[in-house]
mmCIF file of C-alpha atoms in Angstrom:
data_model
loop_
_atom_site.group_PDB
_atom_site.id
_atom_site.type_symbol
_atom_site.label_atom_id
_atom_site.label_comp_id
_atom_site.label_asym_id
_atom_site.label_seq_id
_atom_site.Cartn_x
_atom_site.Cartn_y
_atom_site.Cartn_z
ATOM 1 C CA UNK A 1 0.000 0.000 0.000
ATOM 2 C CA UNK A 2 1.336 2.979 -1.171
ATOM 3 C CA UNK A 3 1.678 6.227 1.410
ATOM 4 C CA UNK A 4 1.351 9.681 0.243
ATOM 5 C CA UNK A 5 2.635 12.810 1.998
ATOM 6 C CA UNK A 6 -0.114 15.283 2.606
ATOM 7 C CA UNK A 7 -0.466 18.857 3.114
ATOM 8 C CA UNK A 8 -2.870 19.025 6.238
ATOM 9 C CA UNK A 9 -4.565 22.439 6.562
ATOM 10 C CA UNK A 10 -6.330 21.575 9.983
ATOM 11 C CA UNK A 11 -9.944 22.408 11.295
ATOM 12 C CA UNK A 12 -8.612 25.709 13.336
ATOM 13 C CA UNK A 13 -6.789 26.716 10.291
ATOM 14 C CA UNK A 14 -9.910 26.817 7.857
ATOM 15 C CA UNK A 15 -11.695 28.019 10.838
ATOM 16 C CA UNK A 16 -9.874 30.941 11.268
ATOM 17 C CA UNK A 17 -9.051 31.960 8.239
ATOM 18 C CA UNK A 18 -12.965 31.883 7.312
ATOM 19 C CA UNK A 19 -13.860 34.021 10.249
ATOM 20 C CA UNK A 20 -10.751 36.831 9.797
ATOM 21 C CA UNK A 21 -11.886 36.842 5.957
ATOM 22 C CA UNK A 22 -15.336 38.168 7.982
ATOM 23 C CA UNK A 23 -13.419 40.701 9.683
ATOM 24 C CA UNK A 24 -11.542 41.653 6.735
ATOM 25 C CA UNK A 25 -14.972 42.548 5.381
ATOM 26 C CA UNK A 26 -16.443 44.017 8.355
ATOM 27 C CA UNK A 27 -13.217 46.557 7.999
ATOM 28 C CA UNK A 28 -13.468 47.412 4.442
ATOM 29 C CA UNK A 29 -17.126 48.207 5.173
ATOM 30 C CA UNK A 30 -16.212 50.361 8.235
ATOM 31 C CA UNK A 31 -18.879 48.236 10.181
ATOM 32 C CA UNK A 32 -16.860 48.009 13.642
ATOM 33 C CA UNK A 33 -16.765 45.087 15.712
ATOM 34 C CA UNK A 34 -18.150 42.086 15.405
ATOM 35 C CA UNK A 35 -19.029 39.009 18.568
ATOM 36 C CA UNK A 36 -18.124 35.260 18.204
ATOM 37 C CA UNK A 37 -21.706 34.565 18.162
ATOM 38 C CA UNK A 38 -21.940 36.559 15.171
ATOM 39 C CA UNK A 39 -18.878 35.124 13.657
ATOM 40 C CA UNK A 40 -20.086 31.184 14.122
ATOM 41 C CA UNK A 41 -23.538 32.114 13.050
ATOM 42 C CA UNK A 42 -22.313 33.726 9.514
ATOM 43 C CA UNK A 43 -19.976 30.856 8.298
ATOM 44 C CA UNK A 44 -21.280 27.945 10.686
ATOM 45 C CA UNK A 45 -18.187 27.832 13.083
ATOM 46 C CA UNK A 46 -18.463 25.615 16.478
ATOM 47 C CA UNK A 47 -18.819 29.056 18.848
ATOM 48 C CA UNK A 48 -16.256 26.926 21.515
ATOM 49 C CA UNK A 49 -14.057 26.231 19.394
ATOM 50 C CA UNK A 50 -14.179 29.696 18.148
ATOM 51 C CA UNK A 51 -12.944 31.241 21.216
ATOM 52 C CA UNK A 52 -10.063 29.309 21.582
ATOM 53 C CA UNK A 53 -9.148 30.045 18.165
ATOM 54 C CA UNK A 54 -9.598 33.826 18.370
ATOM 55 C CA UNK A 55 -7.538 33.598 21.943
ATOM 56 C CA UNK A 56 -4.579 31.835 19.558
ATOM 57 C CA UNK A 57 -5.492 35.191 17.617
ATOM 58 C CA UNK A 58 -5.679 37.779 19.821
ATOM 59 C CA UNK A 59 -2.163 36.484 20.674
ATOM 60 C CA UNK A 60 -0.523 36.341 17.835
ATOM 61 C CA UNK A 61 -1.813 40.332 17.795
ATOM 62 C CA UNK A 62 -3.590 39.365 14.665
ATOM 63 C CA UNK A 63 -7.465 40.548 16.422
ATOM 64 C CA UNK A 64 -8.286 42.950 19.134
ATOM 65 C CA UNK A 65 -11.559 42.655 21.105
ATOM 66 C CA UNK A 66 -13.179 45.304 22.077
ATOM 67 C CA UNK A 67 -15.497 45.401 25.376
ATOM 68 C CA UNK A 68 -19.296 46.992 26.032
ATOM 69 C CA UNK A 69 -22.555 46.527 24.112
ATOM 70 C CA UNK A 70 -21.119 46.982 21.120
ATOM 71 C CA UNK A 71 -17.782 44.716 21.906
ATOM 72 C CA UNK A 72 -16.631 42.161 19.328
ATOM 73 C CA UNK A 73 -13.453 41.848 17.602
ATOM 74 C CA UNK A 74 -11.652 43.628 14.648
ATOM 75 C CA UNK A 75 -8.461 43.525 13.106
ATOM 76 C CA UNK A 76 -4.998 43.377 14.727
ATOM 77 C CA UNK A 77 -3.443 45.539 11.680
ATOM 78 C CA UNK A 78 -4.492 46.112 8.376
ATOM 79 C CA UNK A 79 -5.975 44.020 6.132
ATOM 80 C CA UNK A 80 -3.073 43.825 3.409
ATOM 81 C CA UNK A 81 -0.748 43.445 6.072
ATOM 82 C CA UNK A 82 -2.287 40.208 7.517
ATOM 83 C CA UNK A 83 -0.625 36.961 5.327
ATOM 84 C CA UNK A 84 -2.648 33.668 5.611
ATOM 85 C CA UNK A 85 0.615 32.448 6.864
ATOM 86 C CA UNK A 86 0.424 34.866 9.789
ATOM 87 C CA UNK A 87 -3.134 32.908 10.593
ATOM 88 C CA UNK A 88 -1.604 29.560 10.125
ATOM 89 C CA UNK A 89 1.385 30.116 12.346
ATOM 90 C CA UNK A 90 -1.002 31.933 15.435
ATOM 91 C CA UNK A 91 -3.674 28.693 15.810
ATOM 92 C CA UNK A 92 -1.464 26.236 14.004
ATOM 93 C CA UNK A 93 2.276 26.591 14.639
ATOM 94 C CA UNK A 94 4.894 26.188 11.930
ATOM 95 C CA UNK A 95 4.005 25.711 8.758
ATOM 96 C CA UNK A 96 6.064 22.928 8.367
ATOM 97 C CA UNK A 97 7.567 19.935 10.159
ATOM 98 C CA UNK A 98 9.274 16.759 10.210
ATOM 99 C CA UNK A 99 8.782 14.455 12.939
ATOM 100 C CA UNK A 100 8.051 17.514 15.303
ATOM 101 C CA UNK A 101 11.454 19.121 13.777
ATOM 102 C CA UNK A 102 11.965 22.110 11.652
ATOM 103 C CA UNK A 103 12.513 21.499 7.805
ATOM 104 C CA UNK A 104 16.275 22.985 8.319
ATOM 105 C CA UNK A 105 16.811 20.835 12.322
ATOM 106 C CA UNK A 106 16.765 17.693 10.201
ATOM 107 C CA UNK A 107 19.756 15.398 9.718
ATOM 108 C CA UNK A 108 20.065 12.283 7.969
ATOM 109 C CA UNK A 109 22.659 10.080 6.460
ATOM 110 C CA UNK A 110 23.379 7.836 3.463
ATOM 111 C CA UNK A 111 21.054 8.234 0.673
ATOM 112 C CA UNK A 112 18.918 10.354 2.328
ATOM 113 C CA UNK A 113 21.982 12.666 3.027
ATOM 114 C CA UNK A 114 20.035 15.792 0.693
ATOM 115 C CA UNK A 115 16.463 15.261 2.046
ATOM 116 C CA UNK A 116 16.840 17.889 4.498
ATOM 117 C CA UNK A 117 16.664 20.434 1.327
ATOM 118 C CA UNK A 118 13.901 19.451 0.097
ATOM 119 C CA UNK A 119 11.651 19.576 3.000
ATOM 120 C CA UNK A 120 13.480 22.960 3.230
ATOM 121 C CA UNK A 121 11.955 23.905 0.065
ATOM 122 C CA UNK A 122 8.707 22.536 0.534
ATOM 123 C CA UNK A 123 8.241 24.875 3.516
ATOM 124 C CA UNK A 124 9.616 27.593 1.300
ATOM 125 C CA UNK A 125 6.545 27.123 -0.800
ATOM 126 C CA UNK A 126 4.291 27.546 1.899
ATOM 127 C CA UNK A 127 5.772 30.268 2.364
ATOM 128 C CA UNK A 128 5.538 31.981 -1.619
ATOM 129 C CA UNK A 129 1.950 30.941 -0.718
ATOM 130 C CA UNK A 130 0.668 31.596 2.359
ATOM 131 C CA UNK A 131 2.662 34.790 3.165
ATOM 132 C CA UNK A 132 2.351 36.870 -0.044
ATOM 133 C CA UNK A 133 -1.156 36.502 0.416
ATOM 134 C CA UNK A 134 -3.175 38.827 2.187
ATOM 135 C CA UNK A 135 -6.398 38.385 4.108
ATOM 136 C CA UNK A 136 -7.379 41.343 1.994
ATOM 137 C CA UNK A 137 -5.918 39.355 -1.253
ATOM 138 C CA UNK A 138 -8.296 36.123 -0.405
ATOM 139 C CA UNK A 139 -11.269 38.857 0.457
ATOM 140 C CA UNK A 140 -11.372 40.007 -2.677
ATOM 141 C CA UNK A 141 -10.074 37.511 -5.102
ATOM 142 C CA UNK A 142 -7.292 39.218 -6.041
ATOM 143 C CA UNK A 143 -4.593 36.645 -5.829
ATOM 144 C CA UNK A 144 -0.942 37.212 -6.069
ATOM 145 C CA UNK A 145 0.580 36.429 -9.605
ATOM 146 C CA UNK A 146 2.215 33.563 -8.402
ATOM 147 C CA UNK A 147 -0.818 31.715 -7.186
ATOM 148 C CA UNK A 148 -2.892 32.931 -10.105
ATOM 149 C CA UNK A 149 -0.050 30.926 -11.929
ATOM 150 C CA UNK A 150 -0.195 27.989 -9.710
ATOM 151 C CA UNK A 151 -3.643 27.938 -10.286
ATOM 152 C CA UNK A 152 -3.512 27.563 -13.985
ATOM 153 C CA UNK A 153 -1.361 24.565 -13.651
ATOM 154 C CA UNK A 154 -2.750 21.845 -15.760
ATOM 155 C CA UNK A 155 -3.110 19.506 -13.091
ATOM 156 C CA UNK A 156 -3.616 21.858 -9.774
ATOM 157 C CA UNK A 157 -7.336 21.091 -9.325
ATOM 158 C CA UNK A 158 -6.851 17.157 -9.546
ATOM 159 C CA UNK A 159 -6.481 14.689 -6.821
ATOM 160 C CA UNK A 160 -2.737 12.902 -7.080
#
């Protein structure tokens, strides 16, 4: 049986990304803050889980809440300046690792003497991807060239 090595984008991941994507709109439309409940309710989030995601958030200084009858949460800093990789990293850690190692920490001998680059590079993907993109990019469709292109590969929408 053969084994195939996966991207996984997790739960919190999609999650979060899907409710910041709300705030990114709630900030181009200068509509101010807005609660978890509200945030679950338009995109069908778990409300608990929710919170601990936005706590990973508020942390990583990509939300601010704001208190009082009005309370909720908005942006940390503008939209263009918030990556998806920035979302990633705050609920999700690195974007990449081997056997709880980073890409660059690994070691091996032999034959397998070069792998250490190319895990290097595949987190260096990630990176073209998720960090030149812009919660602000993924709001309004307006993609970076580079995924555009990566989009238009012949085979990027089929299962391998």
């Amino acid at each position: 049986m053969r084994q195939t090595a996966r991207v996984d984008i997790s739960a919190r991941v999609d999650y979060a990304v899907r409710a910041m994507l709300i705030l990114a709109e709630a900030d181009a439309e200068g509509s101010g803050p807005i609660s978890i409940d509200s945030l679950a309710t338009r995109q069908e989030l778990p409300r608990k889980f929710l919170e601990a995601i936005f706590a990973d958030l508020r942390r990583g200084n990509l939300v601010l809440s704001r208190r009082g009858a009005r309370g909720g949460y908005v942006l940390g800093r503008p939209r263009n300046e918030i990556s998806v990789g920035d979302i990633f990293r705050a609920v999700d850690g690195p974007l990449a690792e081997v056997r709880g190692l980073r890409p660059h920490e690994t070691e091996y001998h032999g034959v397998a003497t070069h792998l250490p680059s190319l895990w290097v590079a595949v987190r260096a993907s990630l990176r073209e991807v998720l960090d030149e993109t812009s919660i602000e990019d993924l709001r309004t469709g307006d993609l970076p060239s580079r995924v555009r292109q990566l989009l238009t590969a012949p085979d990027a929408w089929q299962n391998r």
